[in-house]
């Protein structure tokens, strides 16, 4: 069978390698049972790469990421590297990959699975059945805008500067991703900004409106101030389908949405680039959580977010909807059966470690595919 799906796997630091091991079980299962073969390369990133190669993402790793059809990323960082200067930190590994591969659209689903409805910070009725998607612009805005820095003023006092800047092309390309997603889901896009107080917000609102009118008239478009959106997410989250925001607002709102779902250990994400002339699109898939140094090495990390990131990879990079749904259903069935890692533990359930959870998902895949 030809291995025509090239994956670069970058487990990273902390719990990254532990949860990635469980995804490898699923990949092996797919190889055996679904006749889907992946050509897999594994590389170093973050602190592990700093230690071995002197940089958090080497040119060679970047070249392999460019050549791959998709990158499956774990997580980076940890106390060992915390005292390094800003320009040497492991977290630069992921920033470099995002920037160099042009990964401008970060997709973060916030889905409340039925078995975990009690784990949410909100009342069950407010979140039961919640299924929304946040599309965050991820290569522009205030995290990259110039000028930036801390400078000393003539009076000897320091001043910190960051710049929120967006061109209309940057807004338009991420808006198209949001509209396109909404069209494939429930047909509603909520675009958030602060057009009342920010110039870049005024442009954001105008450009999203123009794209919607010209290219997606079938998608319902709603504009909302970001602060109101934060409040609405806490009071009536089920009104949303797809939420589109800048790097900064998308970052804040997606963490808020994460709290609605109960645990960081359950949340996957995808970051997509533009579709090239050859029809290919760079894409990187990673859990929302970090390297969780407090539990690394203990075998108790929840592997579901990493597994669900792999499901997103199957769907978005390879159009393998059926296989993606199979992985998602297997995870949900294992939870419904009462197994829980420590982070999502509830009374009356069975507490298990990372490996047992991974094995249970593979057993469930066997049952589903029988
Ligand atoms: P974190 O997400 O690593 O952990 C936050 C809390 O959630 C911890 O208590 C942790 O034990 C728990 N947690 C996270 N994932 C879990 C899982 N799969 N199963 C069970 N529990 C889980 O965030 P943090 O503590 O703020 O950051 C730790 C390190 O990770 C830092 O160095 C940070 O820079 C880095 N980080 C990396 C990424 C990334 O690689 N993209 C993202 C966020 C943070």
mmCIF file of C-alpha atoms and ligand atoms in Angstrom:
data_model
loop_
_atom_site.group_PDB
_atom_site.id
_atom_site.type_symbol
_atom_site.label_atom_id
_atom_site.label_comp_id
_atom_site.label_asym_id
_atom_site.label_seq_id
_atom_site.Cartn_x
_atom_site.Cartn_y
_atom_site.Cartn_z
ATOM 1 C CA UNK A 1 0.000 0.000 0.000
ATOM 2 C CA UNK A 2 1.577 3.377 -0.923
ATOM 3 C CA UNK A 3 2.408 5.646 2.034
ATOM 4 C CA UNK A 4 1.383 8.899 0.425
ATOM 5 C CA UNK A 5 0.493 10.822 3.558
ATOM 6 C CA UNK A 6 3.574 12.504 4.964
ATOM 7 C CA UNK A 7 3.436 13.455 8.620
ATOM 8 C CA UNK A 8 6.019 15.224 10.706
ATOM 9 C CA UNK A 9 5.529 14.345 14.375
ATOM 10 C CA UNK A 10 7.064 16.750 16.912
ATOM 11 C CA UNK A 11 6.310 15.536 20.467
ATOM 12 C CA UNK A 12 8.295 18.346 22.198
ATOM 13 C CA UNK A 13 8.631 18.566 25.979
ATOM 14 C CA UNK A 14 6.920 17.589 29.233
ATOM 15 C CA UNK A 15 3.787 15.530 28.632
ATOM 16 C CA UNK A 16 4.128 16.037 24.837
ATOM 17 C CA UNK A 17 5.949 12.715 24.222
ATOM 18 C CA UNK A 18 3.646 10.883 26.669
ATOM 19 C CA UNK A 19 0.400 11.869 24.951
ATOM 20 C CA UNK A 20 1.917 11.539 21.464
ATOM 21 C CA UNK A 21 2.705 7.884 22.219
ATOM 22 C CA UNK A 22 -1.035 7.250 22.467
ATOM 23 C CA UNK A 23 -1.645 8.828 19.053
ATOM 24 C CA UNK A 24 0.976 6.521 17.595
ATOM 25 C CA UNK A 25 -1.199 3.625 18.778
ATOM 26 C CA UNK A 26 -4.092 5.030 16.747
ATOM 27 C CA UNK A 27 -1.846 5.494 13.720
ATOM 28 C CA UNK A 28 -0.710 1.866 14.018
ATOM 29 C CA UNK A 29 -4.332 0.798 14.333
ATOM 30 C CA UNK A 30 -5.267 2.697 11.166
ATOM 31 C CA UNK A 31 -2.399 1.071 9.358
ATOM 32 C CA UNK A 32 -3.632 -2.378 10.415
ATOM 33 C CA UNK A 33 -7.389 -1.975 10.235
ATOM 34 C CA UNK A 34 -8.157 0.834 7.797
ATOM 35 C CA UNK A 35 -5.406 0.259 5.238
ATOM 36 C CA UNK A 36 -4.292 3.847 5.683
ATOM 37 C CA UNK A 37 -0.575 4.203 5.756
ATOM 38 C CA UNK A 38 1.319 7.270 6.874
ATOM 39 C CA UNK A 39 4.925 8.064 6.162
ATOM 40 C CA UNK A 40 6.054 9.386 9.521
ATOM 41 C CA UNK A 41 9.121 11.355 10.456
ATOM 42 C CA UNK A 42 9.737 12.364 14.042
ATOM 43 C CA UNK A 43 11.750 15.421 15.083
ATOM 44 C CA UNK A 44 12.763 17.583 18.008
ATOM 45 C CA UNK A 45 11.218 20.896 18.942
ATOM 46 C CA UNK A 46 11.187 23.258 21.938
ATOM 47 C CA UNK A 47 13.406 22.508 24.930
ATOM 48 C CA UNK A 48 14.321 19.062 23.610
ATOM 49 C CA UNK A 49 15.622 20.689 20.417
ATOM 50 C CA UNK A 50 17.407 23.437 22.359
ATOM 51 C CA UNK A 51 19.296 20.812 24.358
ATOM 52 C CA UNK A 52 20.206 18.644 21.367
ATOM 53 C CA UNK A 53 20.515 21.166 18.523
ATOM 54 C CA UNK A 54 20.996 24.524 20.230
ATOM 55 C CA UNK A 55 17.806 26.029 18.799
ATOM 56 C CA UNK A 56 14.081 25.421 19.503
ATOM 57 C CA UNK A 57 13.320 24.716 15.844
ATOM 58 C CA UNK A 58 16.249 24.000 13.545
ATOM 59 C CA UNK A 59 16.366 24.804 9.821
ATOM 60 C CA UNK A 60 16.337 21.057 9.151
ATOM 61 C CA UNK A 61 13.131 20.575 11.172
ATOM 62 C CA UNK A 62 11.561 23.507 9.390
ATOM 63 C CA UNK A 63 12.484 22.009 6.008
ATOM 64 C CA UNK A 64 10.900 18.700 7.023
ATOM 65 C CA UNK A 65 7.776 20.560 8.155
ATOM 66 C CA UNK A 66 7.565 22.281 4.760
ATOM 67 C CA UNK A 67 7.888 18.961 2.965
ATOM 68 C CA UNK A 68 5.246 17.232 5.099
ATOM 69 C CA UNK A 69 1.511 17.193 4.348
ATOM 70 C CA UNK A 70 0.804 17.954 7.992
ATOM 71 C CA UNK A 71 2.626 18.512 11.276
ATOM 72 C CA UNK A 72 1.408 16.878 14.484
ATOM 73 C CA UNK A 73 2.792 18.899 17.380
ATOM 74 C CA UNK A 74 2.878 18.051 21.105
ATOM 75 C CA UNK A 75 3.824 20.877 23.446
ATOM 76 C CA UNK A 76 6.943 22.805 24.387
ATOM 77 C CA UNK A 77 8.469 24.508 27.423
ATOM 78 C CA UNK A 78 9.209 23.748 31.042
ATOM 79 C CA UNK A 79 11.004 24.994 34.153
ATOM 80 C CA UNK A 80 14.383 23.793 32.885
ATOM 81 C CA UNK A 81 14.333 26.537 30.244
ATOM 82 C CA UNK A 82 12.339 29.206 32.114
ATOM 83 C CA UNK A 83 15.346 31.369 32.957
ATOM 84 C CA UNK A 84 16.523 31.650 29.341
ATOM 85 C CA UNK A 85 16.243 35.056 27.669
ATOM 86 C CA UNK A 86 13.061 35.722 25.659
ATOM 87 C CA UNK A 87 14.778 35.135 22.297
ATOM 88 C CA UNK A 88 16.023 31.658 23.303
ATOM 89 C CA UNK A 89 12.852 30.167 24.794
ATOM 90 C CA UNK A 90 11.446 26.773 23.727
ATOM 91 C CA UNK A 91 8.119 28.462 22.872
ATOM 92 C CA UNK A 92 9.878 30.116 19.916
ATOM 93 C CA UNK A 93 9.828 26.672 18.287
ATOM 94 C CA UNK A 94 6.085 26.815 17.692
ATOM 95 C CA UNK A 95 6.154 30.530 16.817
ATOM 96 C CA UNK A 96 8.790 29.880 14.151
ATOM 97 C CA UNK A 97 6.801 27.032 12.627
ATOM 98 C CA UNK A 98 3.631 29.145 12.537
ATOM 99 C CA UNK A 99 5.397 32.105 10.987
ATOM 100 C CA UNK A 100 7.567 30.307 8.424
ATOM 101 C CA UNK A 101 4.757 28.022 7.258
ATOM 102 C CA UNK A 102 2.345 30.966 7.075
ATOM 103 C CA UNK A 103 -0.125 29.322 9.461
ATOM 104 C CA UNK A 104 -2.496 32.242 9.891
ATOM 105 C CA UNK A 105 -5.777 30.594 10.910
ATOM 106 C CA UNK A 106 -5.976 28.868 14.272
ATOM 107 C CA UNK A 107 -9.083 26.728 14.686
ATOM 108 C CA UNK A 108 -10.122 25.820 18.193
ATOM 109 C CA UNK A 109 -13.308 23.850 18.645
ATOM 110 C CA UNK A 110 -15.036 24.065 22.008
ATOM 111 C CA UNK A 111 -17.245 21.022 22.258
ATOM 112 C CA UNK A 112 -18.888 19.767 25.418
ATOM 113 C CA UNK A 113 -19.105 15.990 25.212
ATOM 114 C CA UNK A 114 -22.157 14.569 26.943
ATOM 115 C CA UNK A 115 -20.197 12.456 29.463
ATOM 116 C CA UNK A 116 -18.284 15.574 30.585
ATOM 117 C CA UNK A 117 -21.154 18.008 30.869
ATOM 118 C CA UNK A 118 -20.705 18.176 34.656
ATOM 119 C CA UNK A 119 -17.049 19.160 34.278
ATOM 120 C CA UNK A 120 -17.929 22.551 32.795
ATOM 121 C CA UNK A 121 -17.631 25.695 34.873
ATOM 122 C CA UNK A 122 -21.191 26.561 33.783
ATOM 123 C CA UNK A 123 -24.503 24.928 34.671
ATOM 124 C CA UNK A 124 -25.138 21.754 32.624
ATOM 125 C CA UNK A 125 -28.180 23.235 30.860
ATOM 126 C CA UNK A 126 -26.134 26.119 29.486
ATOM 127 C CA UNK A 127 -23.479 23.906 27.914
ATOM 128 C CA UNK A 128 -25.132 20.574 27.112
ATOM 129 C CA UNK A 129 -24.603 20.018 23.391
ATOM 130 C CA UNK A 130 -22.284 23.041 23.046
ATOM 131 C CA UNK A 131 -20.341 22.900 19.780
ATOM 132 C CA UNK A 132 -18.646 26.086 18.661
ATOM 133 C CA UNK A 133 -15.489 26.888 16.754
ATOM 134 C CA UNK A 134 -13.156 29.812 17.331
ATOM 135 C CA UNK A 135 -11.080 30.998 14.391
ATOM 136 C CA UNK A 136 -8.177 33.085 15.617
ATOM 137 C CA UNK A 137 -5.845 35.027 13.317
ATOM 138 C CA UNK A 138 -2.408 33.770 14.342
ATOM 139 C CA UNK A 139 0.420 35.456 12.453
ATOM 140 C CA UNK A 140 -0.462 39.147 12.750
ATOM 141 C CA UNK A 141 -1.856 41.697 15.155
ATOM 142 C CA UNK A 142 -0.422 42.866 18.425
ATOM 143 C CA UNK A 143 1.857 39.843 19.067
ATOM 144 C CA UNK A 144 3.913 40.707 15.993
ATOM 145 C CA UNK A 145 3.187 44.394 15.200
ATOM 146 C CA UNK A 146 5.985 46.982 15.191
ATOM 147 C CA UNK A 147 7.036 49.073 17.024
ATOM 148 C CA UNK A 148 7.249 46.897 20.104
ATOM 149 C CA UNK A 149 9.559 46.772 23.096
ATOM 150 C CA UNK A 150 10.348 48.475 26.377
ATOM 151 C CA UNK A 151 12.184 51.787 26.148
ATOM 152 C CA UNK A 152 13.387 54.402 28.575
ATOM 153 C CA UNK A 153 11.860 57.835 28.124
ATOM 154 C CA UNK A 154 13.791 61.134 28.525
ATOM 155 C CA UNK A 155 12.429 61.417 32.091
ATOM 156 C CA UNK A 156 14.108 58.095 32.981
ATOM 157 C CA UNK A 157 10.836 56.165 33.264
ATOM 158 C CA UNK A 158 10.246 53.049 31.154
ATOM 159 C CA UNK A 159 7.502 52.622 28.582
ATOM 160 C CA UNK A 160 6.212 49.329 27.096
ATOM 161 C CA UNK A 161 4.900 49.347 23.539
ATOM 162 C CA UNK A 162 2.940 46.851 21.447
ATOM 163 C CA UNK A 163 1.235 47.644 18.176
ATOM 164 C CA UNK A 164 -2.026 46.206 16.896
ATOM 165 C CA UNK A 165 -1.779 46.319 13.121
ATOM 166 C CA UNK A 166 -3.730 44.464 10.416
ATOM 167 C CA UNK A 167 -3.762 44.862 6.652
ATOM 168 C CA UNK A 168 -6.991 44.212 4.812
ATOM 169 C CA UNK A 169 -5.463 41.170 3.115
ATOM 170 C CA UNK A 170 -4.618 39.619 6.488
ATOM 171 C CA UNK A 171 -8.181 40.185 7.664
ATOM 172 C CA UNK A 172 -9.727 38.930 4.420
ATOM 173 C CA UNK A 173 -7.855 35.619 4.297
ATOM 174 C CA UNK A 174 -8.740 34.619 7.861
ATOM 175 C CA UNK A 175 -12.309 35.848 7.372
ATOM 176 C CA UNK A 176 -12.653 33.485 4.386
ATOM 177 C CA UNK A 177 -11.576 30.558 6.574
ATOM 178 C CA UNK A 178 -14.221 31.549 9.137
ATOM 179 C CA UNK A 179 -16.994 31.983 6.559
ATOM 180 C CA UNK A 180 -16.092 28.739 4.834
ATOM 181 C CA UNK A 181 -16.259 26.850 8.130
ATOM 182 C CA UNK A 182 -19.576 28.438 9.055
ATOM 183 C CA UNK A 183 -20.971 27.427 5.680
ATOM 184 C CA UNK A 184 -20.029 23.794 6.413
ATOM 185 C CA UNK A 185 -21.483 23.968 9.939
ATOM 186 C CA UNK A 186 -24.630 25.822 11.023
ATOM 187 C CA UNK A 187 -24.217 28.847 8.762
ATOM 188 C CA UNK A 188 -23.472 31.593 11.293
ATOM 189 C CA UNK A 189 -20.317 33.668 11.762
ATOM 190 C CA UNK A 190 -19.777 36.065 14.670
ATOM 191 C CA UNK A 191 -16.901 38.448 13.988
ATOM 192 C CA UNK A 192 -15.453 40.114 17.080
ATOM 193 C CA UNK A 193 -13.386 43.289 17.440
ATOM 194 C CA UNK A 194 -13.479 46.583 19.284
ATOM 195 C CA UNK A 195 -14.554 48.803 16.388
ATOM 196 C CA UNK A 196 -15.868 51.273 18.960
ATOM 197 C CA UNK A 197 -12.379 52.151 20.251
ATOM 198 C CA UNK A 198 -9.771 50.663 17.870
ATOM 199 C CA UNK A 199 -8.928 51.748 14.315
ATOM 200 C CA UNK A 200 -7.788 48.249 13.388
ATOM 201 C CA UNK A 201 -11.159 47.069 14.725
ATOM 202 C CA UNK A 202 -13.005 49.445 12.376
ATOM 203 C CA UNK A 203 -11.095 48.054 9.422
ATOM 204 C CA UNK A 204 -11.682 44.486 10.660
ATOM 205 C CA UNK A 205 -15.442 45.038 10.775
ATOM 206 C CA UNK A 206 -15.521 46.681 7.350
ATOM 207 C CA UNK A 207 -13.441 44.021 5.576
ATOM 208 C CA UNK A 208 -15.309 41.075 7.137
ATOM 209 C CA UNK A 209 -18.578 42.730 6.096
ATOM 210 C CA UNK A 210 -17.358 43.188 2.507
ATOM 211 C CA UNK A 211 -16.170 39.577 2.182
ATOM 212 C CA UNK A 212 -19.417 38.296 3.637
ATOM 213 C CA UNK A 213 -21.550 40.327 1.240
ATOM 214 C CA UNK A 214 -19.518 39.530 -1.857
ATOM 215 C CA UNK A 215 -18.588 35.881 -1.304
ATOM 216 C CA UNK A 216 -20.718 34.346 1.458
ATOM 217 C CA UNK A 217 -24.205 35.859 1.253
ATOM 218 C CA UNK A 218 -25.637 32.543 2.479
ATOM 219 C CA UNK A 219 -23.775 32.797 5.816
ATOM 220 C CA UNK A 220 -25.408 34.845 8.561
ATOM 221 C CA UNK A 221 -22.878 37.451 9.735
ATOM 222 C CA UNK A 222 -23.018 39.097 13.121
ATOM 223 C CA UNK A 223 -20.545 41.701 14.412
ATOM 224 C CA UNK A 224 -19.930 41.769 18.146
ATOM 225 C CA UNK A 225 -17.594 43.720 20.424
ATOM 226 C CA UNK A 226 -15.026 41.385 21.949
ATOM 227 C CA UNK A 227 -15.910 42.288 25.536
ATOM 228 C CA UNK A 228 -19.590 41.586 24.905
ATOM 229 C CA UNK A 229 -18.616 38.289 23.270
ATOM 230 C CA UNK A 230 -16.748 37.282 26.458
ATOM 231 C CA UNK A 231 -19.890 37.981 28.459
ATOM 232 C CA UNK A 232 -22.163 36.170 25.986
ATOM 233 C CA UNK A 233 -19.856 33.132 26.024
ATOM 234 C CA UNK A 234 -20.425 32.861 29.761
ATOM 235 C CA UNK A 235 -24.152 33.564 29.708
ATOM 236 C CA UNK A 236 -25.469 32.045 26.434
ATOM 237 C CA UNK A 237 -22.654 30.108 24.732
ATOM 238 C CA UNK A 238 -24.940 28.014 22.538
ATOM 239 C CA UNK A 239 -25.915 31.044 20.420
ATOM 240 C CA UNK A 240 -22.526 30.775 18.655
ATOM 241 C CA UNK A 241 -21.472 28.667 15.708
ATOM 242 C CA UNK A 242 -18.160 30.126 14.441
ATOM 243 C CA UNK A 243 -16.450 33.050 16.200
ATOM 244 C CA UNK A 244 -13.786 34.967 14.245
ATOM 245 C CA UNK A 245 -11.251 37.177 16.002
ATOM 246 C CA UNK A 246 -7.813 38.759 15.878
ATOM 247 C CA UNK A 247 -4.750 37.133 17.410
ATOM 248 C CA UNK A 248 -5.330 38.863 20.756
ATOM 249 C CA UNK A 249 -9.112 38.553 21.040
ATOM 250 C CA UNK A 250 -9.088 35.033 19.612
ATOM 251 C CA UNK A 251 -6.487 34.024 22.186
ATOM 252 C CA UNK A 252 -8.511 35.330 25.122
ATOM 253 C CA UNK A 253 -11.893 34.117 23.908
ATOM 254 C CA UNK A 254 -10.669 30.634 23.041
ATOM 255 C CA UNK A 255 -9.249 30.184 26.544
ATOM 256 C CA UNK A 256 -12.565 31.326 27.939
ATOM 257 C CA UNK A 257 -14.390 28.869 25.689
ATOM 258 C CA UNK A 258 -11.961 26.189 26.894
ATOM 259 C CA UNK A 259 -13.128 26.740 30.454
ATOM 260 C CA UNK A 260 -16.693 26.036 29.304
ATOM 261 C CA UNK A 261 -15.670 22.568 28.217
ATOM 262 C CA UNK A 262 -14.123 21.610 31.539
ATOM 263 C CA UNK A 263 -10.571 20.533 30.842
ATOM 264 C CA UNK A 264 -7.557 21.595 28.889
ATOM 265 C CA UNK A 265 -6.772 17.918 28.440
ATOM 266 C CA UNK A 266 -9.726 17.545 26.043
ATOM 267 C CA UNK A 267 -9.098 20.438 23.645
ATOM 268 C CA UNK A 268 -7.537 20.024 20.197
ATOM 269 C CA UNK A 269 -6.592 22.714 17.682
ATOM 270 C CA UNK A 270 -5.535 23.154 14.083
ATOM 271 C CA UNK A 271 -3.562 25.976 12.489
ATOM 272 C CA UNK A 272 -3.922 26.305 8.740
ATOM 273 C CA UNK A 273 -2.043 28.181 6.034
ATOM 274 C CA UNK A 274 -3.225 29.357 2.639
ATOM 275 C CA UNK A 275 -4.024 26.875 -0.121
ATOM 276 C CA UNK A 276 -1.103 27.064 -2.574
ATOM 277 C CA UNK A 277 -1.152 26.961 -6.368
ATOM 278 C CA UNK A 278 -0.511 23.205 -6.162
ATOM 279 C CA UNK A 279 -3.605 22.746 -3.976
ATOM 280 C CA UNK A 280 -1.496 21.976 -0.899
ATOM 281 C CA UNK A 281 -1.951 23.728 2.400
ATOM 282 C CA UNK A 282 0.483 23.750 5.308
ATOM 283 C CA UNK A 283 -1.185 22.774 8.549
ATOM 284 C CA UNK A 284 -0.168 22.055 12.124
ATOM 285 C CA UNK A 285 -2.270 20.258 14.719
ATOM 286 C CA UNK A 286 -1.686 20.482 18.460
ATOM 287 C CA UNK A 287 -3.533 20.247 21.752
ATOM 288 C CA UNK A 288 -4.441 23.570 23.345
ATOM 289 C CA UNK A 289 -2.623 22.628 26.532
ATOM 290 C CA UNK A 290 1.068 23.168 27.213
ATOM 291 C CA UNK A 291 3.729 20.768 28.437
ATOM 292 C CA UNK A 292 2.180 20.486 31.950
ATOM 293 C CA UNK A 293 5.494 20.186 33.823
ATOM 294 C CA UNK A 294 3.629 19.613 37.102
ATOM 295 C CA UNK A 295 2.461 16.179 35.930
ATOM 296 C CA UNK A 296 5.102 15.287 33.298
ATOM 297 C CA UNK A 297 6.661 11.850 33.746
ATOM 298 C CA UNK A 298 3.898 10.592 36.020
ATOM 299 C CA UNK A 299 1.890 8.784 33.349
ATOM 300 C CA UNK A 300 -1.324 10.588 34.287
ATOM 301 C CA UNK A 301 -1.720 13.129 31.474
ATOM 302 C CA UNK A 302 -4.937 13.057 29.489
ATOM 303 C CA UNK A 303 -4.094 12.014 25.905
ATOM 304 C CA UNK A 304 -7.536 12.951 24.481
ATOM 305 C CA UNK A 305 -6.621 16.477 23.287
ATOM 306 C CA UNK A 306 -3.666 15.067 21.337
ATOM 307 C CA UNK A 307 -5.830 12.283 19.910
ATOM 308 C CA UNK A 308 -8.565 14.727 18.940
ATOM 309 C CA UNK A 309 -5.913 16.937 17.296
ATOM 310 C CA UNK A 310 -5.021 13.917 15.173
ATOM 311 C CA UNK A 311 -8.726 13.564 14.274
ATOM 312 C CA UNK A 312 -8.687 17.202 13.115
ATOM 313 C CA UNK A 313 -5.602 16.394 11.033
ATOM 314 C CA UNK A 314 -7.409 13.527 9.326
ATOM 315 C CA UNK A 315 -10.363 15.790 8.550
ATOM 316 C CA UNK A 316 -8.597 18.991 7.494
ATOM 317 C CA UNK A 317 -5.410 17.778 5.835
ATOM 318 C CA UNK A 318 -6.616 14.536 4.274
ATOM 319 C CA UNK A 319 -10.401 14.911 3.984
ATOM 320 C CA UNK A 320 -10.786 11.635 5.919
ATOM 321 C CA UNK A 321 -14.062 12.597 7.538
ATOM 322 C CA UNK A 322 -15.118 9.035 8.335
ATOM 323 C CA UNK A 323 -11.853 8.179 10.083
ATOM 324 C CA UNK A 324 -11.844 11.494 11.964
ATOM 325 C CA UNK A 325 -15.360 10.816 13.219
ATOM 326 C CA UNK A 326 -14.320 7.296 14.210
ATOM 327 C CA UNK A 327 -11.536 8.614 16.463
ATOM 328 C CA UNK A 328 -13.856 11.229 17.979
ATOM 329 C CA UNK A 329 -16.576 8.659 18.625
ATOM 330 C CA UNK A 330 -14.079 6.252 20.190
ATOM 331 C CA UNK A 331 -12.877 8.933 22.634
ATOM 332 C CA UNK A 332 -16.442 9.846 23.527
ATOM 333 C CA UNK A 333 -17.430 6.178 24.048
ATOM 334 C CA UNK A 334 -14.493 5.556 26.376
ATOM 335 C CA UNK A 335 -15.572 8.529 28.473
ATOM 336 C CA UNK A 336 -19.187 7.401 28.405
ATOM 337 C CA UNK A 337 -17.938 4.018 29.652
ATOM 338 C CA UNK A 338 -16.641 5.729 32.794
ATOM 339 C CA UNK A 339 -12.860 5.923 32.322
ATOM 340 C CA UNK A 340 -11.284 9.202 33.403
ATOM 341 C CA UNK A 341 -7.795 10.608 33.650
ATOM 342 C CA UNK A 342 -7.170 12.625 36.823
ATOM 343 C CA UNK A 343 -7.907 16.034 35.229
ATOM 344 C CA UNK A 344 -11.497 15.046 34.358
ATOM 345 C CA UNK A 345 -12.112 12.678 37.274
ATOM 346 C CA UNK A 346 -15.677 12.602 38.612
ATOM 347 C CA UNK A 347 -17.299 10.686 41.454
ATOM 348 C CA UNK A 348 -18.205 7.122 40.524
ATOM 349 C CA UNK A 349 -15.822 6.940 37.555
ATOM 350 C CA UNK A 350 -12.650 4.862 37.191
ATOM 351 C CA UNK A 351 -9.414 6.817 37.348
ATOM 352 C CA UNK A 352 -6.830 5.640 34.802
ATOM 353 C CA UNK A 353 -3.458 6.764 33.497
ATOM 354 C CA UNK A 354 -2.381 7.920 30.034
ATOM 355 C CA UNK A 355 -1.570 4.472 28.658
ATOM 356 C CA UNK A 356 -4.785 2.787 29.836
ATOM 357 C CA UNK A 357 -6.820 5.602 28.305
ATOM 358 C CA UNK A 358 -4.960 5.203 25.006
ATOM 359 C CA UNK A 359 -5.431 1.425 24.989
ATOM 360 C CA UNK A 360 -9.144 1.855 25.738
ATOM 361 C CA UNK A 361 -9.572 4.199 22.764
ATOM 362 C CA UNK A 362 -7.895 1.691 20.455
ATOM 363 C CA UNK A 363 -10.113 -1.125 21.812
ATOM 364 C CA UNK A 364 -13.134 1.072 21.150
ATOM 365 C CA UNK A 365 -11.901 1.700 17.588
ATOM 366 C CA UNK A 366 -11.752 -2.066 17.138
ATOM 367 C CA UNK A 367 -15.368 -2.362 18.271
ATOM 368 C CA UNK A 368 -16.580 0.518 16.116
ATOM 369 C CA UNK A 369 -14.862 -0.819 13.019
ATOM 370 C CA UNK A 370 -15.940 -4.444 13.574
HETATM 371 P P1 LIG B 1 -0.332 23.806 30.749
HETATM 372 O O1 LIG B 1 -1.410 23.728 29.728
HETATM 373 O O2 LIG B 1 0.901 23.054 30.455
HETATM 374 O O3 LIG B 1 -0.915 23.320 32.159
HETATM 375 C C1 LIG B 1 -1.966 23.985 32.853
HETATM 376 C C2 LIG B 1 -2.607 23.002 33.859
HETATM 377 O O4 LIG B 1 -3.394 22.052 33.138
HETATM 378 C C3 LIG B 1 -1.589 22.199 34.643
HETATM 379 O O5 LIG B 1 -2.051 22.006 35.953
HETATM 380 C C4 LIG B 1 -1.523 20.872 33.916
HETATM 381 O O6 LIG B 1 -1.154 19.777 34.729
HETATM 382 C C5 LIG B 1 -2.941 20.729 33.382
HETATM 383 N N1 LIG B 1 -2.961 20.000 32.112
HETATM 384 C C6 LIG B 1 -2.599 20.474 30.889
HETATM 385 N N2 LIG B 1 -2.708 19.521 29.968
HETATM 386 C C7 LIG B 1 -3.145 18.418 30.602
HETATM 387 C C8 LIG B 1 -3.428 17.095 30.169
HETATM 388 N N3 LIG B 1 -3.292 16.705 28.877
HETATM 389 N N4 LIG B 1 -3.843 16.207 31.102
HETATM 390 C C9 LIG B 1 -4.003 16.563 32.376
HETATM 391 N N5 LIG B 1 -3.748 17.794 32.837
HETATM 392 C C10 LIG B 1 -3.313 18.720 31.975
HETATM 393 O O7 LIG B 1 -0.023 25.361 30.930
HETATM 394 P P2 LIG B 1 1.105 26.081 31.818
HETATM 395 O O8 LIG B 1 1.305 25.339 33.098
HETATM 396 O O9 LIG B 1 0.707 27.500 31.831
HETATM 397 O O10 LIG B 1 2.440 25.982 30.948
HETATM 398 C C11 LIG B 1 3.428 24.975 31.121
HETATM 399 C C12 LIG B 1 4.469 25.127 30.019
HETATM 400 O O11 LIG B 1 3.848 24.868 28.746
HETATM 401 C C13 LIG B 1 5.081 26.516 29.919
HETATM 402 O O12 LIG B 1 6.441 26.384 29.646
HETATM 403 C C14 LIG B 1 4.323 27.159 28.763
HETATM 404 O O13 LIG B 1 5.076 28.149 28.116
HETATM 405 C C15 LIG B 1 4.129 25.966 27.866
HETATM 406 N N6 LIG B 1 3.017 26.080 26.910
HETATM 407 C C16 LIG B 1 3.233 25.574 25.670
HETATM 408 C C17 LIG B 1 2.227 25.591 24.741
HETATM 409 C C18 LIG B 1 2.494 24.978 23.395
HETATM 410 O O14 LIG B 1 3.385 24.159 23.292
HETATM 411 N N7 LIG B 1 1.772 25.335 22.351
HETATM 412 C C19 LIG B 1 0.957 26.107 25.070
HETATM 413 C C20 LIG B 1 0.755 26.580 26.368
HETATM 414 C C21 LIG B 1 1.795 26.568 27.296
#
